Structures are given as C-alpha cells and as structure tokens.
C-alpha cells in the first residue's frame, strides 16, 4: 500500500496530464475551425467575383446574352477595325473583309476564320476557345445559333451610324472610355478639316456620292458610308433630291437610280466610287463616264467630279479617319 503522500502526488500528476491533453485538443481544434471559416469565406468571395465577371447584354437581335465583363479572347467577325481602334486585338476575324481595311502589321497574330459567304468557319472558331464572339446582325440564323454554342455571341447592328457602332462595340468589349475618346478625336479632326476647306468651298455648296455594284446599276449613297464624311464631318449640304430620297429611310445605305436620273441627284461636287475589284461594277462606271449624261454634269465641267477607288466604299473607324485626310486633299487641288 502506497503512502498517502505518494498517492496525493500521483493524483496531482494525473490531473496535470489531463489538463495538458485538453489544452492540446482545444488548440488543435482552433486552427481547423478557422481554416473552415476562411475556406467558406473564400468560396463566397470567389462566387461573388464570378458573378461580377459577367453581365447581361441585349444585342441587335433583341437577345439577352451573358457576356464576360472583361473579355480576353474575342472573335470579332466583320468588326476587326472597330476592335483595333478601341485597342483590342481580336483572337480572330474574317481576313477577306479585314485585309481590305487593316494593314498586315495590324492583322499580325490574328487568326482567319474564313467561312462561306458571310458566315465564319464554326469549327475554326471552336478551336480558338474564345470567351466572346461578335458578329454583324445580318449573319444567318443557323450560323448565329452554332456560334452561340461555342461562346457568348453578340450580334451588332450593321446599319448603325459609326458613333453608335463604336459605343456598342466599346460596351461589349469593356472599352466604353476608349470609344468615347475615339469619337472625340474624330470630331475634333473633322472640325480641323472643315476649317482647312473653307477657302475652297462656297457656302451652301452641295455634294453627293454614287457607286456601281456588280449588278451594273448606279446607286446614290444615303447618310452613311461616303456620305458620312461629306455631310456630317465636312458639312456639305445634300441636293434636294438626295435629301428627299432618304428622308424616311435614315438607315438605308443606298438607293438605285437610273443613269439618266443622275443630273437630278448630282451635287456641286460628286464622288463616284469605282469598285475596281469587280468587272461588272467597273464596266458600269466606265459606261456612265463615257456618256453625255456624265459629261454634261456641272460638277464634271467644273472639275469637281472625283472618281475614287474601292477603299472609299468602306464604313469603319479606320477608313473614316483616312477619308478625313484624303477627301480634302482632292478638293484642295
């Protein structure tokens, strides 16, 4: 039998060991609880960031599309010039269209999604793993549906004026500030060119623009394309017949007229776009210029008729900026 003193010491030792074990258990459990709490907080934060990383956008087709707030791999079909002007290099575009507007340096590193007609190659688009696809609203529905299965696909209006289009593209690409900056630069440059032209243009002087297409028919431009530079940027007036023709059709790009009716729509200055990449269009323009109708136009007799090339027919920020330099050059000769 142990002495009382030893029994008391033994009991004290056992109580001390029990206390230490409980303390260790308590200490070990605390980090686990904290870790679980932190993990839960991280999950909630991650979910919040994921939700903030996307947003709804209503496109030109009236479709609500969930798009990335800051896209990193955008495929831009037909609107490469707009993207480049906003400081965004697309992953891919259709080279057939883009190469007519952009330089080789600007297209460097951008894949060609080709395709048939106006539709891109969906398999090629899929292979590029885009996080956003931008297309014109005239794209065939079957192609639009197929692309929508690859990535969020936004249809942008092809008939909007350039300022509306740039704002829309800026919104979709997360570059709204850049879009506003481009518009301000363009308007400032346009005002500068107006001032340069004042000594060469009479007050109230009219101007109009025409083009021949592959159907060999003559078309007068509406409010966009070449007319955008003539009327909105440089301040020319529309001939009465041209104004009346598009009065109730503000988004109509052009309207066909007969060669014989040309004098009714011709302004004090006229621009004729010759699509030199199409034989029928080129032939139609040449036939007109060899006719008495053309030769008797006051603008032709006064040396104020300008025959220009295919590049003048495009409507994008790169071309419009270029036209602000080229158009005044012709008029100041």
Short mmCIF file of C-alpha atoms in Angstrom, two decimals, residues 15 22 42 46 53 74 80 92 130 147 198 209 218 292 307 323 326:
data_model
loop_
_atom_site.label_atom_id
_atom_site.label_comp_id
_atom_site.label_asym_id
_atom_site.label_seq_id
_atom_site.Cartn_x
_atom_site.Cartn_y
_atom_site.Cartn_z
CA UNK A 15 -4.71 15.78 -13.21
CA UNK A 22 -7.40 19.00 -23.03
CA UNK A 42 -13.04 32.30 -49.93
CA UNK A 46 -15.00 33.53 -55.41
CA UNK A 53 -17.16 38.85 -64.06
CA UNK A 74 -12.74 37.87 -78.51
CA UNK A 80 -11.98 44.00 -86.64
CA UNK A 92 -9.65 36.01 -84.97
CA UNK A 130 -12.97 32.32 -77.44
CA UNK A 147 -21.61 30.12 -82.70
CA UNK A 198 -13.22 76.97 -96.06
CA UNK A 209 -21.78 60.28 -103.75
CA UNK A 218 -25.98 53.11 -110.26
CA UNK A 292 -23.27 62.53 -122.42
CA UNK A 307 -13.66 59.07 -109.40
CA UNK A 323 -11.14 59.74 -95.53
CA UNK A 326 -7.94 62.00 -98.42
#
